[in-house]
CSV table of C-alpha atoms in Angstrom, one decimal:
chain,number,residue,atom,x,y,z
A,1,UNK,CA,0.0,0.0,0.0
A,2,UNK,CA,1.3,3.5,-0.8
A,3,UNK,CA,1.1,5.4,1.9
A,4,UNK,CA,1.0,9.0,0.5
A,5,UNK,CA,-2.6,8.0,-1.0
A,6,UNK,CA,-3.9,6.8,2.8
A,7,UNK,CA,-5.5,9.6,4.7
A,8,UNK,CA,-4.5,10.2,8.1
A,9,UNK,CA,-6.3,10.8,11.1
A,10,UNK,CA,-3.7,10.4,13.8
A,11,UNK,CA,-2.0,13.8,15.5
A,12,UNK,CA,0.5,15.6,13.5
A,13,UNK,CA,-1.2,14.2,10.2
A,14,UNK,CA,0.0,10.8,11.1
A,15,UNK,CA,-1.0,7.6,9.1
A,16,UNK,CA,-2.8,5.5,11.9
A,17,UNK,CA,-3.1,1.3,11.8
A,18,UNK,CA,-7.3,2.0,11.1
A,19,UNK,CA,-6.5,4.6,8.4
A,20,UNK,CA,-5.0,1.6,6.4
A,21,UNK,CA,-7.4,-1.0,7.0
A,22,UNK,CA,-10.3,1.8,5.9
A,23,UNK,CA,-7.8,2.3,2.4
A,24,UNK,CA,-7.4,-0.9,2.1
A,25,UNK,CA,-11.4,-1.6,2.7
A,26,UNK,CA,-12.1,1.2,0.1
A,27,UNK,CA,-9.7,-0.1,-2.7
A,28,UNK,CA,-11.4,-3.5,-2.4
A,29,UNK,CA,-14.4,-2.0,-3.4
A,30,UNK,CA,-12.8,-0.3,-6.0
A,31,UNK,CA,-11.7,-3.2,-7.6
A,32,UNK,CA,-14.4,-5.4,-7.2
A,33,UNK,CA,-16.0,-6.7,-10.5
A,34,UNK,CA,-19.4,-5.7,-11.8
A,35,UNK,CA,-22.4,-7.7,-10.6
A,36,UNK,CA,-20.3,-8.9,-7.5
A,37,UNK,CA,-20.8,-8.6,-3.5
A,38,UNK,CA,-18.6,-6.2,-2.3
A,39,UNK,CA,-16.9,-7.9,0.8
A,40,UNK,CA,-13.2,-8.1,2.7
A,41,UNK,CA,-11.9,-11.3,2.4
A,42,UNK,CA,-12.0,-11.9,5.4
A,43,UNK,CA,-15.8,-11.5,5.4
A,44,UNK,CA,-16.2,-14.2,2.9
A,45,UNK,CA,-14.0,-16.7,4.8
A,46,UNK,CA,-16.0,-16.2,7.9
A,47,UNK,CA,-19.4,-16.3,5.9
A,48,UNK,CA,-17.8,-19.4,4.4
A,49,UNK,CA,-17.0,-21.1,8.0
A,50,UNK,CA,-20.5,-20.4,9.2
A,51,UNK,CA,-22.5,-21.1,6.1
A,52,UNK,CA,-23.9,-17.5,5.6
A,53,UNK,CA,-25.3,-16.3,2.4
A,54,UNK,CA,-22.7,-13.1,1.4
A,55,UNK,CA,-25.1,-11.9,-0.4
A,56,UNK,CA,-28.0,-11.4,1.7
A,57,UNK,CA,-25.5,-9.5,4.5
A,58,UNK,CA,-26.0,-5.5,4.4
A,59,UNK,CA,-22.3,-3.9,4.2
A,60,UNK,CA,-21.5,-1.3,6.5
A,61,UNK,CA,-18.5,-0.4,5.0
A,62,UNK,CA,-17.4,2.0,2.1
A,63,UNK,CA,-19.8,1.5,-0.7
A,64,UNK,CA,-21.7,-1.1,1.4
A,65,UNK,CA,-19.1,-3.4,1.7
A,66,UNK,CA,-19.7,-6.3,3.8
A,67,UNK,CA,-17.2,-6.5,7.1
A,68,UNK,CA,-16.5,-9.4,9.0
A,69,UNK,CA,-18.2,-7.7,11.7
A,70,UNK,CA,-21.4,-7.0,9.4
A,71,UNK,CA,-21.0,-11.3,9.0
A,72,UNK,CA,-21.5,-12.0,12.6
A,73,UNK,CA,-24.6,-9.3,13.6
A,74,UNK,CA,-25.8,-11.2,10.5
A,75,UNK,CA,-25.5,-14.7,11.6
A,76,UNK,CA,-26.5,-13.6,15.5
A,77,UNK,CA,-30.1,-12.2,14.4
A,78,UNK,CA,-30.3,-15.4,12.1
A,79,UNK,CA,-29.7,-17.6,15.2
A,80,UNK,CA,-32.2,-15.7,17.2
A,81,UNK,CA,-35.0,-16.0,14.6
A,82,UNK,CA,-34.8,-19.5,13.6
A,83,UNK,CA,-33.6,-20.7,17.0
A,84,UNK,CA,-30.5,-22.5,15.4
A,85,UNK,CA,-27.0,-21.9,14.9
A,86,UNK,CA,-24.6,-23.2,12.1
A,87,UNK,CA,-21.2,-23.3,14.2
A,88,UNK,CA,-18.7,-25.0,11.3
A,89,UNK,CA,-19.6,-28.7,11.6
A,90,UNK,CA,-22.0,-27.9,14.4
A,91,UNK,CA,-25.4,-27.2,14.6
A,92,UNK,CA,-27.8,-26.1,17.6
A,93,UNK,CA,-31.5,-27.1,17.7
A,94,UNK,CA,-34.1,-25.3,20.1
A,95,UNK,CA,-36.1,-27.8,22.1
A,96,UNK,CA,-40.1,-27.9,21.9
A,97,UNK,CA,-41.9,-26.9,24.4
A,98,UNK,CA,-43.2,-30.4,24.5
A,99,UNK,CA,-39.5,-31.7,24.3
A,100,UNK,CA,-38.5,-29.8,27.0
A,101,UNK,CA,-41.1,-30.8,29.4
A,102,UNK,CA,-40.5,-34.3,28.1
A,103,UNK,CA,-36.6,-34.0,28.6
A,104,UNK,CA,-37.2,-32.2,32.6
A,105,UNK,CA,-40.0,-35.4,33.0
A,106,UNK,CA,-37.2,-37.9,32.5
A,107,UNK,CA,-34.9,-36.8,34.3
A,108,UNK,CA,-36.9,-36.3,37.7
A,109,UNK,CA,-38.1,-40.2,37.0
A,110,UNK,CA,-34.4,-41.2,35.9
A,111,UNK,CA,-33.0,-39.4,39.3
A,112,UNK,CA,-36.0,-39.8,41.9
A,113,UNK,CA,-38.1,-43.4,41.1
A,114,UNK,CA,-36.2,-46.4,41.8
A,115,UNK,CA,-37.3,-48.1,38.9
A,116,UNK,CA,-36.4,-51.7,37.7
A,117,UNK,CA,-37.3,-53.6,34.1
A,118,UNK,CA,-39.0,-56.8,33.7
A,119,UNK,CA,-39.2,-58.7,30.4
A,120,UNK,CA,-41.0,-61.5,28.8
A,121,UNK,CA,-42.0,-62.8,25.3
A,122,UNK,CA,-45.7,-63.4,24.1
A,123,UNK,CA,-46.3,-66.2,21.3
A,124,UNK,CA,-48.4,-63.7,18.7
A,125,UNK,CA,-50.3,-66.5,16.6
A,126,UNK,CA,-53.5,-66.9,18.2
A,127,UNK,CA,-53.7,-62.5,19.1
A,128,UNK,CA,-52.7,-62.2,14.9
A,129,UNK,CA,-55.8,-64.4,14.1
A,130,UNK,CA,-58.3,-62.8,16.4
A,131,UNK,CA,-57.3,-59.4,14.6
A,132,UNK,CA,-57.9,-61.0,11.3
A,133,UNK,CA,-61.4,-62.0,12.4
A,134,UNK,CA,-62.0,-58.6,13.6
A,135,UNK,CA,-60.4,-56.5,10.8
A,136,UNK,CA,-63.3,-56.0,8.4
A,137,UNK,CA,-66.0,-55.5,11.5
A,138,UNK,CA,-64.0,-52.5,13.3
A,139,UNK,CA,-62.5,-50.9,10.4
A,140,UNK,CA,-66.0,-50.9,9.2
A,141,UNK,CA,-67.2,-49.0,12.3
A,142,UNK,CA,-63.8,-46.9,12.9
A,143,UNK,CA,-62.6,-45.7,9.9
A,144,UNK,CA,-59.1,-46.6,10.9
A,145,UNK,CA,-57.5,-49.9,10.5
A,146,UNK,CA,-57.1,-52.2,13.9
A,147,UNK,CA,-53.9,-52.0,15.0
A,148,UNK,CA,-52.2,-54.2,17.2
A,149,UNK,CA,-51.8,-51.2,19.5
A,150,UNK,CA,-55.7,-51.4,20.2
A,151,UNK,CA,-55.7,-55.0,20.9
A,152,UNK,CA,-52.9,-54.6,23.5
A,153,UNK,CA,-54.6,-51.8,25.2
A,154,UNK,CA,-57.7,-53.8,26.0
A,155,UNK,CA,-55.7,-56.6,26.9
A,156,UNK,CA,-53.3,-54.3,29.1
A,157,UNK,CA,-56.5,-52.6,30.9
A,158,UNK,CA,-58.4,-55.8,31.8
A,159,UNK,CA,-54.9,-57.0,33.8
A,160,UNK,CA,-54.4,-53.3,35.3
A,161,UNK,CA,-58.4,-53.9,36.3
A,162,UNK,CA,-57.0,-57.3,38.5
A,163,UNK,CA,-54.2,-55.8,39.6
A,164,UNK,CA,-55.0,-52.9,41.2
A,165,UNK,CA,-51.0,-52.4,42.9
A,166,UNK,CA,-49.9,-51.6,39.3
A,167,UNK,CA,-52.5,-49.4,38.5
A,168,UNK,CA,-51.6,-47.0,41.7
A,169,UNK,CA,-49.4,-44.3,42.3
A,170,UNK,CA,-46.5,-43.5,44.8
A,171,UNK,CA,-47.3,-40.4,46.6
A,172,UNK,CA,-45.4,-39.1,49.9
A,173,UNK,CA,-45.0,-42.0,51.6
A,174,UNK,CA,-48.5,-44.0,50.6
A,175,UNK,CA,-49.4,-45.9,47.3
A,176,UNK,CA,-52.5,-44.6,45.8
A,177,UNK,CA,-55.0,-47.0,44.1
A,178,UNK,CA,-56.9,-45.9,41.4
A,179,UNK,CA,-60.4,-47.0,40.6
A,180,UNK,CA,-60.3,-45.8,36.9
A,181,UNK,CA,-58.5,-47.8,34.1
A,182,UNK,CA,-56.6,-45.2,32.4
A,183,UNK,CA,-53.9,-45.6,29.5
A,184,UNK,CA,-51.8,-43.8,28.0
A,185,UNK,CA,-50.5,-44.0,24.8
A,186,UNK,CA,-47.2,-42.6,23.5
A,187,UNK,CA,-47.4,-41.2,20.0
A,188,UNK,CA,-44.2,-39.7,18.1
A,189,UNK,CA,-45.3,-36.1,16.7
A,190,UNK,CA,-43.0,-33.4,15.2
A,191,UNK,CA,-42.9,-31.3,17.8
A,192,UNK,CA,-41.9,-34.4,20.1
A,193,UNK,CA,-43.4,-37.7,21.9
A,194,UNK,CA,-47.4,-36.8,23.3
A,195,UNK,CA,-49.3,-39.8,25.1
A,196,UNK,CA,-52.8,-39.0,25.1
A,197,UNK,CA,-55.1,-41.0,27.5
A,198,UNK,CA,-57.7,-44.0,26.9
A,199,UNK,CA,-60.3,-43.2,29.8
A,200,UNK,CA,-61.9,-45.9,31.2
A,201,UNK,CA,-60.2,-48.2,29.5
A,202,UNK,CA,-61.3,-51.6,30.9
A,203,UNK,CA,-65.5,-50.4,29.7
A,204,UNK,CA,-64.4,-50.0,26.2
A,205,UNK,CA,-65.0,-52.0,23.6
A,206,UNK,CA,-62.4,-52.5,20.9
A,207,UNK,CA,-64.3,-50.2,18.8
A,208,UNK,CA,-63.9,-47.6,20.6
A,209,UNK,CA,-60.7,-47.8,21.4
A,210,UNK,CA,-59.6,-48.1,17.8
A,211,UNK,CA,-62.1,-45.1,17.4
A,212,UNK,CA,-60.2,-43.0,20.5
A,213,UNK,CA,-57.0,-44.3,18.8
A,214,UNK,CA,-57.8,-42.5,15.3
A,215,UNK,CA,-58.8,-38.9,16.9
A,216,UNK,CA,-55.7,-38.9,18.8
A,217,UNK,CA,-53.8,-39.5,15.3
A,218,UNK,CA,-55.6,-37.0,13.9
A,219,UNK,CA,-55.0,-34.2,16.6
A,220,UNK,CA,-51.3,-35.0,16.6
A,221,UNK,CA,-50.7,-34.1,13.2
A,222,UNK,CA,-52.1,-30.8,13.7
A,223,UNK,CA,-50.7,-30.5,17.7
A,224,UNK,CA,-54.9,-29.5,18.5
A,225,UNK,CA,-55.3,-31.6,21.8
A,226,UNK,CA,-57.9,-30.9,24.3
A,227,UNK,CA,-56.3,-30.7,27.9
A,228,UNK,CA,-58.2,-33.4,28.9
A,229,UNK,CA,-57.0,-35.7,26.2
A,230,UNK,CA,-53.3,-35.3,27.8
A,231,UNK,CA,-54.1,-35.7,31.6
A,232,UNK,CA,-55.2,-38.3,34.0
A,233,UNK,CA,-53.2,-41.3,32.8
A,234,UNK,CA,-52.2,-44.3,35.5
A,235,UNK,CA,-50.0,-46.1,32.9
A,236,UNK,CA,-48.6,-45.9,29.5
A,237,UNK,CA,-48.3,-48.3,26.7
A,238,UNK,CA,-45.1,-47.5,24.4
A,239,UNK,CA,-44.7,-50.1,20.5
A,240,UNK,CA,-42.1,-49.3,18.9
A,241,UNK,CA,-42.8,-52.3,17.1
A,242,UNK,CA,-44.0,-51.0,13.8
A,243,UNK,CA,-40.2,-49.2,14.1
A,244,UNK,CA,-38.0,-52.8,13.6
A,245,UNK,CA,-37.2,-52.5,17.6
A,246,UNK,CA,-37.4,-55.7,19.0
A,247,UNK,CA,-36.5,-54.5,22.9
A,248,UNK,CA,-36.2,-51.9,24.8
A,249,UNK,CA,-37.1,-50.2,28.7
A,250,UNK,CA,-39.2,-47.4,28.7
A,251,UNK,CA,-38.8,-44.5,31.5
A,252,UNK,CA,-41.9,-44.2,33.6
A,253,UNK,CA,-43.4,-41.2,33.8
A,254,UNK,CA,-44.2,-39.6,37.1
A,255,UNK,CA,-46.3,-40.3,39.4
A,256,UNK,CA,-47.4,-43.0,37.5
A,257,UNK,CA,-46.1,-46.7,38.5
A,258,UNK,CA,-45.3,-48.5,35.7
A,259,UNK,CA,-45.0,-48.3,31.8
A,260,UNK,CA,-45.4,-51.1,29.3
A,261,UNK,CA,-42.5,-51.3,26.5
A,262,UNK,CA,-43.7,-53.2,23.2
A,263,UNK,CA,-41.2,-54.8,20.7
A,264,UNK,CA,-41.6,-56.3,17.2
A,265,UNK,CA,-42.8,-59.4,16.5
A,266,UNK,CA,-40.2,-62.0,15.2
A,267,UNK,CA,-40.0,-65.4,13.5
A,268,UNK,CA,-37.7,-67.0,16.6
A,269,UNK,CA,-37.0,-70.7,16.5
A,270,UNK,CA,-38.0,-72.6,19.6
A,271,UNK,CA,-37.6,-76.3,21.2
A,272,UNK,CA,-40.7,-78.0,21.5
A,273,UNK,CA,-40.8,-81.0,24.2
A,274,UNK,CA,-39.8,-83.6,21.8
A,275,UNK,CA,-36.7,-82.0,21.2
A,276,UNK,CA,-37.9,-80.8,18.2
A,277,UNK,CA,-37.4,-76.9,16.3
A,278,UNK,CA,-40.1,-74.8,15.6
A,279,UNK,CA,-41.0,-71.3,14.5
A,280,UNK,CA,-43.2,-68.9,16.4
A,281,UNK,CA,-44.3,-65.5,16.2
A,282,UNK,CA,-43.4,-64.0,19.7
A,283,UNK,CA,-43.1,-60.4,20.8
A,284,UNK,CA,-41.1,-58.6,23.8
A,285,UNK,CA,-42.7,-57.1,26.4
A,286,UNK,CA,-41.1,-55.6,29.0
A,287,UNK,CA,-42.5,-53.2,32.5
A,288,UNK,CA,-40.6,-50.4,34.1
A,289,UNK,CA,-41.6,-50.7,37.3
A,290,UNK,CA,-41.3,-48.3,40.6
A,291,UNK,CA,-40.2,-50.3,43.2
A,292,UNK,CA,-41.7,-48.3,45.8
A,293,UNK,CA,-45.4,-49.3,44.1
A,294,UNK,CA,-44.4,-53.2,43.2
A,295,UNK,CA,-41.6,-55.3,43.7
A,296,UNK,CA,-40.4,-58.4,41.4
A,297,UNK,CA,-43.4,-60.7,41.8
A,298,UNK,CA,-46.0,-58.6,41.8
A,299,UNK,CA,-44.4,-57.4,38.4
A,300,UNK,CA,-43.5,-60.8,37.3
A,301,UNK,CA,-47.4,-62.0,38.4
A,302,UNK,CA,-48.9,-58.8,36.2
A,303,UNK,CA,-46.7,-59.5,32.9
A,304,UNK,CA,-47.7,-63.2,33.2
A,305,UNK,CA,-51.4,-61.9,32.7
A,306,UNK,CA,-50.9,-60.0,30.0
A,307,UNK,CA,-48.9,-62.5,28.4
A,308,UNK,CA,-52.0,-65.1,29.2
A,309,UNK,CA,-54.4,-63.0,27.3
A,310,UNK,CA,-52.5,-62.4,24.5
A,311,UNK,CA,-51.8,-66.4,24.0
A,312,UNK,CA,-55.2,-67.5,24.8
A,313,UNK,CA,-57.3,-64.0,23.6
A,314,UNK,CA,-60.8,-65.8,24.1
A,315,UNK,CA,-61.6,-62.7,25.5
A,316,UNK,CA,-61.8,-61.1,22.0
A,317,UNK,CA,-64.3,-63.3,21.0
A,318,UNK,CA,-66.6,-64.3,24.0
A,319,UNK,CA,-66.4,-61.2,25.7
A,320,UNK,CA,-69.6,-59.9,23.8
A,321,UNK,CA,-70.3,-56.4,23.1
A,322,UNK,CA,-67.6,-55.0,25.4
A,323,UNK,CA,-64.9,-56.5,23.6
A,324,UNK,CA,-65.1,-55.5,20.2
């Protein structure tokens, strides 16, 4: 840089250190080609590193040329209204409401319920065929195919209905029994997981449950729950089935006892007593459990009902109106 063409500002007519970055600022605009973003180089390098559009950034500089400081009040307000940040190779997401609730509802389970897992497998041939024989009669009356999901949830409330220490609560010091069958059921959304609640579970019919099953479905794409769909639940079913997972241990959610994990269903070879191989259909199932509500048997005793039903679901078909 010649010097005798920078303009000083310092005492004495002195050529300060900012008088040459302001030349050298003004000859780059100068020389920039027609049709171009006028910008330092450094500008560009740090637009580059955070992924910024040069060209939407308003220059401050001579002519409007884009500083590296005009690059970062960019990116800032860009962070601020889209609640993300592009850091290099990083990037920060805002949590949902609903995922933060969910997040601060895990951790008080994870760090104040002294929860344990219990886990059994459930031959799915017989529980498959009743489904068949019900398909056509409560899709007819629904609207929404019958899912698995449904069946499971009437089988789940007729055990919590006998078994009235899982369907309780722990609360300072006492368990509290609940009179009301009441399930909830976890359902992934975009704004995060939502488990809206089956009232009364153990007086419905399959029907309606499949019914309850489709309006929740329906609200979740849209996020338009009533309150009263979300509250009031004494246990939660979560299938991740349908997802290829074949095990897992859910995370009860306070104050509630227990919650039911649902695998897939796989094609597992098993001896037969005369030492013979055969294939069957069986699912995982496994209970979180508060230890403070139920200890091992009383868990071991409730997942041996539900595994009963499902195996020997004459329920489905004798039970009259109140079962489909």
């Amino acid at each position: 840089i010649d010097l005798n063409k920078v303009e000083s500002s310092g005492p004495g007519r002195k050529v300060q250190k900012e008088d040459v970055l302001a030349y050298r600022e003004q000859q780059t605009v100068q020389t920039m080609p027609s049709g171009k973003v006028k910008a330092s180089p450094a500008a560009r390098r740090l637009a580059r590193e955070l992924g910024v559009d040069i060209s939407l950034v308003p220059g401050t500089g001579p002519g409007s040329l884009v500083r590296e400081s005009d690059v970062v009040s960019f990116n800032d307000h860009s962070i601020a209204a889209s609640g993300k940040a592009h850091t290099g190779e990083a990037e920060w997401l805002k949590l949902t409401p609903i995922q933060k609730a969910t997040g601060e509802r895990m951790v008080l389970s994870t760090s104040t319920v002294p929860q344990f897992s219990l886990s059994i497998s459930a031959e799915m041939e017989k529980l498959l065929w009743v489904r068949e024989i019900l398909m056509d009669r409560v899709e007819a009356g629904t609207g929404r195919r019958l899912s698995l999901t449904t069946l499971l949830i009437k089988i789940v409330a007729d055990a919590l209905r006998r078994s009235s220490r899982v369907n309780a609560a722990y609360e300072n010091g006492l368990i509290r029994l609940f009179r009301e069958v009441n399930i909830g059921v976890a359902i992934g959304t975009d704004e995060g997981l939502i488990a809206p609640v089956i009232k009364k579970a153990d007086l419905k019919s399959v029907n309606q449950i499949n019914g309850e099953i489709k309006t929740f479905e329906e609200k979740a794409r849209t996020m338009r729950f009533d309150v009263e769909d979300l509250e009031g639940a004494h246990f939660t079913i979560s299938n991740l089935g349908m997802y290829g997972i074949e095990h897992f241990n859910a995370i009860i959610n306070p104050p509630q006892s227990s919650i039911l994990a649902v695998g897939k269903i796989l094609n597992t070879p098993v001896g037969t007593e005369n030492n013979s191989i055969m294939l069957k259909k069986l699912m995982n199932i496994t209970l979180s459990v508060d230890h403070r509500c139920l200890d091992g048997v009383q868990g071991a005793q409730f997942l041996a009902l539900i595994k009963q039903s499902i195996e020997k679901p004459e329920m489905f078909i004798t039970g009259g109106e109140n079962a489909s």
